Coordinates of C-alpha atoms in Angstrom, one line a residue:
Chain A
X1 CA 0.8 -6.3 -20.3
X2 CA 4.5 -5.7 -19.6
X3 CA 6.5 -3.7 -22.1
X4 CA 10.3 -3.9 -22.0
X5 CA 12.0 -0.9 -23.6
X6 CA 15.6 -1.1 -24.9
X7 CA 17.7 1.0 -27.0
X8 CA 19.6 -1.7 -29.0
X9 CA 18.6 -4.8 -30.6
X10 CA 21.7 -6.5 -28.8
X11 CA 20.2 -5.5 -25.4
X12 CA 16.8 -7.0 -26.3
X13 CA 17.9 -10.2 -28.1
X14 CA 18.4 -12.2 -24.8
X15 CA 14.9 -11.1 -23.8
X16 CA 13.4 -12.0 -27.1
X17 CA 15.0 -15.4 -27.0
X18 CA 14.3 -16.1 -23.3
X19 CA 10.6 -15.2 -23.4
X20 CA 10.1 -16.5 -26.9
X21 CA 8.9 -13.2 -28.4
X22 CA 7.9 -12.8 -32.0
X23 CA 8.2 -9.8 -34.3
X24 CA 4.8 -7.8 -34.7
X25 CA 4.8 -6.1 -38.0
X26 CA 1.9 -3.8 -37.2
X27 CA 4.4 -1.2 -35.9
X28 CA 6.8 0.7 -38.2
X29 CA 9.6 0.0 -35.6
X30 CA 10.9 -3.1 -33.9
X31 CA 8.4 -4.7 -31.5
X32 CA 8.5 -8.3 -30.4
X33 CA 5.8 -9.9 -28.4
X34 CA 4.2 -13.0 -26.8
X35 CA 0.9 -12.9 -25.0
X36 CA 2.1 -11.1 -21.9
X37 CA 5.3 -9.4 -22.7
X38 CA 6.4 -6.9 -25.4
X39 CA 9.8 -5.8 -26.2
X40 CA 10.1 -2.4 -27.9
X41 CA 13.3 -1.1 -29.4
X42 CA 13.7 2.7 -29.3
X43 CA 17.1 3.3 -30.7
X44 CA 20.0 5.2 -29.0
X45 CA 19.3 8.5 -27.4
X46 CA 16.0 10.5 -26.6
X47 CA 14.9 11.3 -30.1
X48 CA 12.6 8.4 -30.9
X49 CA 11.5 7.6 -27.4
X50 CA 8.3 9.7 -27.1
X51 CA 7.0 8.9 -30.5
X52 CA 7.6 5.0 -30.3
X53 CA 6.1 4.8 -26.8
X54 CA 3.2 6.9 -27.8
X55 CA 2.4 4.7 -30.9
X56 CA 2.8 1.6 -28.9
X57 CA 0.7 2.8 -26.0
X58 CA -2.1 4.2 -28.3
X59 CA -2.3 0.9 -30.0
X60 CA -3.2 -1.0 -26.8
X61 CA -4.4 2.0 -24.6
X62 CA -4.1 -0.3 -21.5
X63 CA -3.8 1.6 -18.3
X64 CA -2.5 -1.6 -16.8
X65 CA 0.7 -1.6 -19.0
X66 CA 3.8 -1.8 -17.1
X67 CA 7.0 -0.4 -18.6
X68 CA 10.6 -1.6 -17.8
X69 CA 13.7 0.0 -19.5
X70 CA 16.4 -2.7 -19.6
X71 CA 19.7 -1.8 -21.1
X72 CA 23.4 -1.1 -20.5
X73 CA 24.9 1.9 -18.9
X74 CA 28.4 3.4 -18.1
X75 CA 29.4 3.3 -14.5
X76 CA 32.2 4.7 -12.2
X77 CA 34.9 2.3 -11.0
X78 CA 34.4 3.4 -7.4
X79 CA 30.7 2.7 -7.1
X80 CA 29.6 0.1 -9.7
X81 CA 30.8 -3.1 -11.1
X82 CA 30.9 -4.2 -14.9
X83 CA 28.3 -6.8 -15.5
X84 CA 26.2 -5.9 -12.5
X85 CA 22.6 -5.1 -12.7
X86 CA 21.1 -2.2 -10.9
X87 CA 17.6 -1.0 -10.2
X88 CA 17.4 2.8 -10.7
X89 CA 15.9 4.9 -8.0
X90 CA 16.7 8.4 -9.4
X91 CA 17.1 9.8 -12.8
X92 CA 18.9 13.1 -13.6
X93 CA 18.5 14.7 -16.9
X94 CA 21.8 16.3 -17.6
X95 CA 20.4 18.8 -20.0
X96 CA 17.3 20.0 -18.2
X97 CA 18.6 19.4 -14.7
X98 CA 15.3 17.7 -13.9
X99 CA 15.2 14.8 -11.5
X100 CA 12.9 11.9 -11.6
X101 CA 12.1 9.3 -9.1
X102 CA 10.6 5.9 -10.2
X103 CA 8.6 4.2 -7.3
X104 CA 10.4 1.3 -5.8
X105 CA 7.7 -0.9 -4.6
X106 CA 8.5 -4.4 -5.5
X107 CA 10.5 -6.4 -2.9
X108 CA 13.8 -7.1 -4.6
X109 CA 17.4 -7.7 -3.6
X110 CA 18.8 -5.9 -6.8
X111 CA 21.3 -3.2 -5.7
X112 CA 20.1 0.3 -6.5
X113 CA 21.7 3.2 -8.2
X114 CA 20.9 6.6 -9.7
X115 CA 21.5 7.4 -13.3
X116 CA 22.3 10.5 -15.3
X117 CA 20.9 10.7 -18.9
X118 CA 23.2 12.6 -21.2
X119 CA 22.8 13.7 -24.8
X120 CA 26.4 12.8 -26.0
X121 CA 28.1 9.5 -25.0
X122 CA 30.8 9.8 -22.3
X123 CA 34.1 8.2 -23.1
X124 CA 36.7 10.2 -21.1
X125 CA 36.2 8.4 -17.8
X126 CA 33.5 8.7 -15.2
X127 CA 35.0 12.0 -14.1
X128 CA 32.5 13.9 -11.9
X129 CA 29.6 11.3 -12.4
X130 CA 28.9 9.4 -9.2
X131 CA 25.8 7.9 -11.0
X132 CA 25.4 5.5 -13.8
X133 CA 25.2 7.2 -17.2
X134 CA 22.9 6.4 -20.1
X135 CA 21.2 8.2 -23.1
X136 CA 17.6 7.3 -22.7
X137 CA 16.2 6.9 -19.1
X138 CA 15.0 10.5 -18.6
X139 CA 13.1 10.5 -21.9
X140 CA 11.6 7.0 -21.3
X141 CA 10.4 8.1 -17.8
X142 CA 8.8 11.2 -19.1
X143 CA 7.1 9.4 -22.0
X144 CA 5.8 6.7 -19.8
X145 CA 4.6 8.8 -16.9
X146 CA 2.2 10.6 -19.1
X147 CA 0.5 7.3 -19.8
X148 CA 0.7 5.2 -16.7
X149 CA 1.1 5.5 -12.8
X150 CA 4.6 6.1 -11.4
X151 CA 4.8 2.6 -10.1
X152 CA 4.3 1.1 -13.5
X153 CA 7.8 2.4 -14.7
X154 CA 11.1 0.7 -13.7
X155 CA 14.6 0.9 -14.9
X156 CA 17.1 -2.0 -14.8
X157 CA 20.7 -1.2 -16.0
X158 CA 23.6 -3.4 -16.5
X159 CA 27.0 -1.6 -16.3
X160 CA 28.8 -2.3 -19.5
X161 CA 31.9 -0.1 -19.2
X162 CA 33.7 2.6 -17.0
X163 CA 33.2 5.2 -19.8
X164 CA 36.8 5.0 -20.8
X165 CA 38.4 3.8 -24.1
X166 CA 37.4 0.2 -23.2
X167 CA 33.9 1.1 -24.2
X168 CA 34.9 1.2 -27.8
X169 CA 35.6 -2.5 -27.7
X170 CA 32.1 -3.3 -26.8
X171 CA 30.3 -5.3 -29.4
X172 CA 26.9 -6.9 -30.0
X173 CA 28.0 -10.3 -28.7
X174 CA 29.4 -8.7 -25.5
X175 CA 26.3 -6.6 -24.9
X176 CA 24.0 -9.8 -25.4
X177 CA 26.2 -11.6 -23.0
X178 CA 25.9 -8.9 -20.3
X179 CA 22.1 -9.1 -20.5
X180 CA 22.0 -12.9 -20.8
X181 CA 23.9 -13.3 -17.6
X182 CA 21.2 -11.4 -15.7
X183 CA 18.2 -12.9 -17.5
X184 CA 17.0 -14.8 -14.4
X185 CA 17.2 -11.7 -12.1
X186 CA 15.2 -9.8 -14.8
X187 CA 12.6 -12.6 -14.9
X188 CA 12.2 -12.7 -11.2
X189 CA 11.9 -8.9 -11.1
X190 CA 9.2 -8.9 -14.0
X191 CA 7.2 -11.6 -12.0
X192 CA 7.3 -9.5 -8.9
X193 CA 6.1 -6.4 -10.7
X194 CA 3.4 -8.5 -12.3
X195 CA 2.2 -9.6 -8.8
X196 CA 2.0 -6.0 -7.8
X197 CA -0.1 -5.2 -10.9
X198 CA -2.4 -8.1 -10.1
X199 CA -3.0 -6.9 -6.6
X200 CA -5.2 -4.1 -8.0
X201 CA -8.3 -5.7 -9.3
X202 CA -11.3 -4.0 -10.7
X203 CA -14.4 -4.2 -8.5
X204 CA -16.9 -5.2 -11.2
X205 CA -16.7 -8.6 -12.9
X206 CA -17.3 -8.9 -16.7
X207 CA -20.7 -10.3 -16.0
X208 CA -21.6 -7.2 -13.8
X209 CA -20.4 -4.9 -16.6
X210 CA -22.6 -6.8 -19.1
X211 CA -25.5 -6.4 -16.8
X212 CA -25.0 -2.6 -16.5
X213 CA -24.4 -2.1 -20.2
X214 CA -27.5 -4.2 -21.2
X215 CA -29.6 -2.4 -18.7
X216 CA -28.4 1.0 -20.1
X217 CA -29.5 0.0 -23.6
X218 CA -32.8 -1.7 -22.5
X219 CA -33.9 1.2 -20.3
X220 CA -32.3 3.9 -22.5
X221 CA -30.7 5.3 -19.4
X222 CA -29.3 8.9 -19.3
X223 CA -25.6 9.3 -18.7
X224 CA -26.4 10.5 -15.1
X225 CA -28.5 7.4 -14.5
X226 CA -25.9 5.1 -16.0
X227 CA -23.2 6.7 -13.8
X228 CA -25.4 6.1 -10.7
X229 CA -26.2 2.5 -11.5
X230 CA -22.5 1.8 -12.1
X231 CA -21.6 3.4 -8.9
X232 CA -24.2 1.6 -6.8
X233 CA -23.3 -1.7 -8.5
X234 CA -19.7 -1.3 -7.3
X235 CA -21.1 -0.7 -3.8
X236 CA -23.3 -3.8 -4.2
X237 CA -20.3 -5.9 -5.4
X238 CA -18.1 -4.8 -2.5
X239 CA -20.8 -5.8 0.0
X240 CA -21.7 -9.1 -1.8
X241 CA -18.5 -10.4 -3.4
X242 CA -20.0 -13.5 -5.0
X243 CA -23.7 -13.0 -4.9
X244 CA -25.2 -12.6 -8.4
X245 CA -27.4 -9.6 -8.9
X246 CA -30.9 -10.5 -10.2
X247 CA -31.3 -11.1 -13.9
X248 CA -32.7 -8.4 -16.1
X249 CA -36.4 -9.5 -16.2
X250 CA -38.0 -6.2 -17.0
X251 CA -39.4 -5.3 -20.4
X252 CA -38.5 -2.3 -22.4
X253 CA -40.2 0.6 -20.7
X254 CA -42.8 2.4 -22.8
X255 CA -42.3 5.9 -21.5
X256 CA -39.7 8.0 -19.7
X257 CA -41.8 7.8 -16.6
X258 CA -41.8 4.0 -16.7
X259 CA -38.1 4.1 -17.4
X260 CA -37.5 6.3 -14.4
X261 CA -39.6 4.0 -12.1
X262 CA -37.5 1.0 -13.1
X263 CA -34.4 3.0 -12.6
X264 CA -35.4 3.9 -9.1
X265 CA -36.3 0.4 -8.3
X266 CA -32.9 -0.9 -9.5
X267 CA -31.2 1.8 -7.4
X268 CA -33.1 0.7 -4.3
X269 CA -32.2 -2.9 -4.8
X270 CA -28.5 -2.2 -5.3
X271 CA -28.4 0.1 -2.3
X272 CA -30.3 -2.4 0.0
Chain B
X1 CA 6.9 -14.3 -0.7
X2 CA 6.2 -10.7 0.0
X3 CA 5.6 -8.7 -3.2
X4 CA 6.2 -5.3 -1.6
X5 CA 9.2 -3.6 0.0
X6 CA 8.6 -2.9 3.8
X7 CA 7.3 0.5 4.8
X8 CA 10.2 3.1 4.8
X9 CA 12.5 1.0 2.7
X10 CA 13.5 4.2 1.2
X11 CA 14.1 7.6 2.8
X12 CA 14.1 10.7 0.4
X13 CA 15.9 13.6 2.1
X14 CA 16.3 17.2 1.1
X15 CA 19.9 18.6 1.3
X16 CA 18.5 21.3 3.5
X17 CA 17.0 18.8 5.9
X18 CA 20.1 16.7 6.5
X19 CA 21.5 18.3 9.6
X20 CA 18.3 18.5 11.7
X21 CA 18.1 16.1 14.7
X22 CA 14.9 14.6 13.5
X23 CA 16.5 13.6 10.2
X24 CA 19.4 12.0 12.0
X25 CA 17.0 10.1 14.3
X26 CA 15.0 8.8 11.3
X27 CA 18.1 7.7 9.4
X28 CA 19.4 6.0 12.6
X29 CA 16.0 4.3 13.2
X30 CA 15.9 3.0 9.6
X31 CA 19.5 2.1 9.2
X32 CA 18.8 -0.4 6.4
X33 CA 16.8 2.0 4.3
X34 CA 18.1 3.3 1.0
X35 CA 18.8 7.0 1.2
X36 CA 18.0 9.1 -1.8
X37 CA 18.9 12.8 -2.0
X38 CA 16.3 15.1 -3.4
X39 CA 16.2 18.9 -4.1
X40 CA 12.7 19.5 -2.8
X41 CA 10.1 17.2 -1.2
X42 CA 7.6 18.1 -3.9
X43 CA 9.8 16.5 -6.6
X44 CA 8.8 13.1 -5.0
X45 CA 5.6 13.8 -3.1
X46 CA 3.8 15.8 -5.8
X47 CA 4.7 13.8 -8.8
X48 CA 1.7 13.4 -11.1
X49 CA 0.2 10.1 -11.7
X50 CA 1.0 8.4 -8.4
X51 CA -1.3 5.6 -7.2
X52 CA -2.1 6.5 -3.5
X53 CA -3.4 3.1 -2.5
X54 CA -0.6 1.0 -4.1
X55 CA 2.0 3.3 -2.5
X56 CA 0.3 2.7 0.8
X57 CA 1.5 -0.9 0.5
X58 CA 5.1 0.3 0.7
X59 CA 5.2 3.7 2.2
X60 CA 8.4 5.8 1.8
X61 CA 9.6 8.5 4.2
X62 CA 10.4 11.9 2.9
X63 CA 12.4 14.2 5.2
X64 CA 12.1 17.9 4.3
X65 CA 12.4 21.4 5.6
X66 CA 9.2 23.3 5.4
X67 CA 9.0 26.9 4.4
X68 CA 6.2 29.3 5.5
X69 CA 3.3 29.2 6.1
X70 CA 3.6 27.1 9.2
X71 CA 0.1 27.7 10.4
X72 CA -3.4 27.6 8.8
X73 CA -6.8 28.7 9.9
X74 CA -8.9 25.6 10.8
X75 CA -11.2 24.1 8.2
X76 CA -14.9 24.4 8.9
X77 CA -15.1 20.6 9.0
X78 CA -13.1 20.7 12.3
X79 CA -15.3 20.9 15.4
X80 CA -13.9 23.3 18.0
X81 CA -16.9 24.3 20.2
X82 CA -17.2 27.7 18.5
X83 CA -13.8 29.0 19.5
X84 CA -12.5 31.8 17.2
X85 CA -8.7 31.3 17.5
X86 CA -8.5 27.8 16.0
X87 CA -5.7 26.8 13.7
X88 CA -3.9 23.7 12.4
X89 CA -0.5 22.9 11.2
X90 CA 1.2 20.2 9.3
X91 CA 4.4 18.8 10.9
X92 CA 3.7 15.6 8.9
X93 CA 1.9 15.2 5.6
X94 CA 0.0 11.8 5.4
X95 CA -0.7 9.1 7.8
X96 CA 0.7 5.7 8.9
X97 CA -2.8 4.4 8.9
X98 CA -5.1 4.3 5.8
X99 CA -8.7 4.5 6.9
X100 CA -11.3 4.1 4.1
X101 CA -13.1 7.3 4.8
X102 CA -10.0 9.5 5.2
X103 CA -9.8 12.7 3.2
X104 CA -6.0 12.5 2.8
X105 CA -6.3 10.0 -0.1
X106 CA -8.1 12.8 -1.9
X107 CA -5.9 15.6 -0.6
X108 CA -2.5 14.2 -1.6
X109 CA -1.2 12.7 -4.9
X110 CA 1.1 10.4 -2.9
X111 CA 0.7 7.6 -0.3
X112 CA 4.1 8.4 1.1
X113 CA 4.8 10.5 4.2
X114 CA 6.6 13.7 4.5
X115 CA 8.1 14.6 7.9
X116 CA 9.1 18.3 8.3
X117 CA 12.1 18.3 10.4
X118 CA 12.4 22.0 11.2
X119 CA 9.9 21.7 14.1
X120 CA 11.1 24.8 15.9
X121 CA 10.0 26.9 12.9
X122 CA 6.4 25.6 13.4
X123 CA 6.6 26.3 17.1
X124 CA 8.0 29.8 16.5
X125 CA 5.2 30.7 14.3
X126 CA 2.7 29.8 16.9
X127 CA 4.4 32.0 19.5
X128 CA 4.5 34.8 17.0
X129 CA 0.8 34.4 16.1
X130 CA -0.2 34.4 19.7
X131 CA 1.1 37.9 20.0
X132 CA -1.5 39.2 17.5
X133 CA -4.6 37.3 18.9
X134 CA -6.9 38.1 21.8
X135 CA -6.0 34.9 23.6
X136 CA -6.9 35.9 27.1
X137 CA -10.6 35.3 26.6
X138 CA -10.3 32.6 23.9
X139 CA -7.0 30.6 24.0
X140 CA -5.3 29.7 20.8
X141 CA -6.1 26.1 19.7
X142 CA -3.8 24.3 17.2
X143 CA -4.6 20.9 15.9
X144 CA -1.2 19.4 15.2
X145 CA -2.4 16.0 14.0
X146 CA -4.9 17.1 11.4
X147 CA -3.2 15.8 8.2
X148 CA -1.6 12.9 9.9
X149 CA -1.6 10.8 13.1
X150 CA 1.5 12.2 15.0
X151 CA 1.0 10.0 18.0
X152 CA 1.1 7.0 15.7
X153 CA 4.5 8.0 14.7
X154 CA 5.8 8.4 18.2
X155 CA 7.8 5.2 18.3
X156 CA 9.5 6.3 15.1
X157 CA 9.9 10.0 15.7
X158 CA 9.0 11.5 19.1
X159 CA 7.2 14.4 17.7
X160 CA 4.1 14.3 20.0
X161 CA 6.1 14.4 23.1
X162 CA 8.2 17.4 21.8
X163 CA 4.9 19.2 21.0
X164 CA 3.6 18.4 24.4
X165 CA 6.8 19.9 26.0
X166 CA 6.4 23.0 23.9
X167 CA 2.8 23.5 24.7
X168 CA 3.0 23.2 28.4
X169 CA 5.4 26.1 28.5
X170 CA 3.0 28.5 26.7
X171 CA 0.2 30.5 28.3
X172 CA -3.2 30.5 26.6
X173 CA -2.3 27.9 24.0
X174 CA -4.0 24.5 23.6
X175 CA -2.9 21.9 21.2
X176 CA -5.0 19.0 20.0
X177 CA -3.4 15.7 19.2
X178 CA -6.0 13.6 17.3
X179 CA -5.1 10.0 17.1
X180 CA -6.2 6.3 16.5
X181 CA -3.0 5.0 18.0
X182 CA -2.5 2.8 21.0
X183 CA 0.9 4.3 21.8
X184 CA -0.1 6.3 24.8
X185 CA 2.3 4.2 26.8
X186 CA 5.1 6.1 25.0
X187 CA 4.1 9.4 26.5
X188 CA 2.5 8.3 29.8
X189 CA 5.5 9.3 31.8
X190 CA 5.1 12.9 30.8
X191 CA 3.3 15.1 33.3
X192 CA -0.3 15.7 32.1
X193 CA -1.0 19.2 31.1
X194 CA -4.2 21.2 30.7
X195 CA -2.8 22.7 27.5
X196 CA -2.9 19.5 25.6
X197 CA -6.0 17.7 24.4
X198 CA -5.4 14.0 23.5
X199 CA -8.3 13.0 21.1
X200 CA -9.0 9.5 20.3
X201 CA -11.2 8.6 17.4
X202 CA -13.2 5.5 18.4
X203 CA -15.4 3.3 16.3
X204 CA -17.3 0.0 17.1
X205 CA -15.3 -3.1 16.3
X206 CA -17.4 -3.8 13.2
X207 CA -16.6 -0.4 11.8
X208 CA -13.1 -0.4 12.9
X209 CA -12.2 -3.8 11.4
X210 CA -14.0 -2.9 8.1
X211 CA -13.0 0.7 7.5
X212 CA -10.0 1.4 9.7
X213 CA -8.3 -1.9 9.2
X214 CA -4.7 -0.6 9.3
X215 CA -5.3 1.3 12.6
X216 CA -5.2 -0.4 16.0
X217 CA -8.5 -2.2 17.0
X218 CA -11.1 -0.4 19.0
X219 CA -10.2 -2.1 22.3
X220 CA -6.6 -1.1 22.2
X221 CA -7.4 2.5 21.4
X222 CA -10.0 2.5 24.2
X223 CA -7.5 1.1 26.6
X224 CA -5.0 3.9 25.7
X225 CA -7.7 6.6 26.1
X226 CA -8.6 5.2 29.4
X227 CA -5.1 5.1 30.6
X228 CA -4.7 8.8 29.5
X229 CA -7.9 9.7 31.5
X230 CA -6.7 7.9 34.5
X231 CA -3.3 9.6 34.4
X232 CA -5.1 13.0 34.5
X233 CA -4.9 14.1 30.8
X234 CA -7.5 16.1 29.0
X235 CA -9.1 13.5 26.8
X236 CA -11.6 14.1 23.9
X237 CA -13.4 11.2 22.3
X238 CA -14.2 11.5 18.6
X239 CA -17.1 9.4 17.4
X240 CA -16.5 10.5 13.9
X241 CA -17.5 9.4 11.4
X242 CA -20.5 7.5 12.7
X243 CA -21.2 5.1 9.8
X244 CA -24.8 4.2 9.0
X245 CA -25.7 0.6 8.0
X246 CA -28.4 -1.8 8.8
X247 CA -28.6 -2.1 12.6
X248 CA -26.2 0.8 13.2
X249 CA -28.1 2.3 16.0
X250 CA -28.2 -0.7 18.2
X251 CA -24.4 -1.3 17.5
X252 CA -23.5 2.3 18.3
X253 CA -25.7 2.3 21.5
X254 CA -23.9 -0.9 22.8
X255 CA -20.5 0.7 21.8
X256 CA -21.2 3.9 23.7
X257 CA -22.2 1.8 26.7
X258 CA -19.0 0.0 26.6
X259 CA -16.9 3.2 26.1
X260 CA -18.5 4.8 29.1
X261 CA -18.3 1.7 31.3
X262 CA -14.5 1.8 30.8
X263 CA -14.1 5.6 30.9
X264 CA -15.8 7.7 33.5
X265 CA -17.7 10.3 31.3
X266 CA -17.2 12.9 34.1
X267 CA -13.5 12.7 33.5
X268 CA -13.4 13.4 29.8
X269 CA -13.1 16.9 28.4
X270 CA -15.7 16.4 25.6
X271 CA -16.8 14.4 22.6
X272 CA -17.3 15.2 18.9
X273 CA -19.7 13.5 16.7
X274 CA -20.2 13.5 12.9
X275 CA -21.1 11.4 9.9
X276 CA -19.0 10.6 6.9
X277 CA -18.4 13.9 5.0
X278 CA -15.7 15.1 2.6
X279 CA -14.7 18.1 0.5
X280 CA -16.3 17.3 -2.9
X281 CA -13.1 17.6 -4.9
X282 CA -11.2 15.2 -2.6
X283 CA -14.3 12.9 -2.9
X284 CA -14.2 13.1 -6.7
X285 CA -10.6 12.5 -7.0
X286 CA -10.8 9.4 -4.8
X287 CA -13.8 8.0 -6.6
X288 CA -12.0 8.4 -10.0
X289 CA -9.3 5.9 -8.8
X290 CA -12.0 3.3 -8.1
X291 CA -11.5 2.8 -4.4
X292 CA -12.2 -0.6 -2.9
X293 CA -14.4 0.8 -0.1
X294 CA -18.2 0.6 -0.3
X295 CA -18.3 4.1 1.4
X296 CA -17.6 5.7 -2.0
X297 CA -20.5 4.0 -3.8
X298 CA -23.5 5.2 -1.7
X299 CA -26.0 8.0 -2.3
X300 CA -24.7 11.3 -1.0
X301 CA -25.6 14.9 -1.5
X302 CA -23.2 17.7 -2.3
X303 CA -23.9 20.9 -0.4
X304 CA -21.5 23.9 -0.1
X305 CA -18.7 21.9 -1.6
X306 CA -19.2 19.0 1.0
X307 CA -20.2 15.5 0.1
X308 CA -22.3 13.9 2.8
X309 CA -25.4 12.0 3.6
X310 CA -28.7 13.6 2.7
X311 CA -29.6 16.3 5.3
X312 CA -32.7 14.7 6.6
X313 CA -30.9 11.3 7.1
X314 CA -27.9 13.0 8.6
X315 CA -29.8 15.1 11.2
X316 CA -32.1 12.3 12.2
X317 CA -29.2 9.9 12.8
X318 CA -27.1 12.4 14.6
X319 CA -30.0 13.5 16.8
X320 CA -30.4 9.8 17.8
X321 CA -26.7 9.6 18.6
X322 CA -26.8 12.8 20.6
X323 CA -29.8 11.4 22.6
X324 CA -27.8 8.4 23.6
X325 CA -24.7 10.4 24.5
X326 CA -26.9 12.8 26.6
X327 CA -27.3 9.9 29.0
X328 CA -23.6 10.0 29.8
X329 CA -22.7 13.6 29.1
X330 CA -24.0 17.1 29.6
X331 CA -25.0 19.1 26.6
X332 CA -22.0 21.4 26.6
X333 CA -19.6 18.4 26.3
X334 CA -21.1 17.3 23.0
X335 CA -20.2 18.9 19.7
X336 CA -22.1 17.6 16.6
X337 CA -21.1 18.3 13.0
X338 CA -24.6 18.6 11.5

């Protein structure tokens, strides 16, 4: 599952519309979904980020979840362009001085930038910032990295202003339009990330797992025996990618001794 | 359409590493790469929750300046014919290749590569250490390619040739460069030296294509090793790990025959042999990530912190291998990790 995280409703509206997402009222905060994509709104700043990501993740508990933070950011006139989308390769937390580095694995032509996450919005010009500036990225990275691998977190930021008085003129419609103009680039990026996720397949098929679980119950295998069967089955599957393992044809053992004999036989067959 | 960025699409560089010649060379070599400044290589390389294998599909280069220690006593899993003054160092962390049985995937959080650009500090530490050792009887031996394949990087950064130049000017120092590369041609113009052991890890084709798929194929490695022997280099052949499978003995017997048909056994320095083995913590860490190699789903025993085949199986098979090797080499030229 891919989970897009945005601070504002206006940042997420074009995504909700383009991907046909519907509100899921199971959460006490705004979540929009279809079968593959979720849009989570965390509000401005760091304060709600950990709690909302945690609630969302705990609901699905999927290690395959992929998080993308999509939103607007301030930029400097010298090194960014209003309306341009950037892939973030470095996040600096202004308060803690910590630096974070999202993995950049997907092949993409999106220009890259670094970003500084601040606690107070900046409106007196880019000043000393050579990076983009936002209010959530460092908190989002830290919340996500506790739950998924580093390559499952990305940041796409669209420059909305140069952090000067013009930023006060930004309204919902303008923000929506900034995101909408980049929706196809965002869609392509999501697809590429999805392909990377798909490249990591689990070794066992559902059928294999059913076999192992039913054997565990039928033979009343100990945890150690179960672990060993599971491991040897993976070896078997890697050696025989499409060959079915024989059906469970044994009867429920009448004693521990009989169970252990059956277990030994299974191990021998799996290792053969 | 390629899903992944090419290797070294990004170079992370420490501020303190910027002005070293090796950094400049790397940046020049990968002029299209995105350069990202970092405070310390561990901020990238040691991040928790990285996926080693997926990162191997798009490795990044990290240029850093190492601080002491620059030299470590050799691990017991390294064979060195009983010499007491054996060390290893880490001019590079991680490897361009990604062999299924490699311990690096359990040792490091990251699939990316770190190159330490202050090579003179590594070399200085060796000359300093030599002063405190009895090296007249037992020369100091340093494995410089223990946590990497330095020769495989030679067309990117000429570290192997620089180390060779350093070692040839030292008395009582031997450096070992272990490799699976086929890049001997890049150093063949250098004058061979007794102070340098070039060690090629060789495996039969069937093993190499299955478990070493990112390394050059067996024949290219053999050809590189042969070339080195013919040019007068000290060459060690490493048949390690010997992988056991149905029909393994016949395949390895034919393989040794082919190796020693190509390379005159009298001209090689020695050979080392061992079966698959790994530090148990590394093994457990790899297994937790569900690796896609069948090697990790076999029955092993754990003894003294090392995961390997059951002792009886291990000793029997290695004895058989040794018997075959004895046809080509004298006893003192064969080192076996039992």
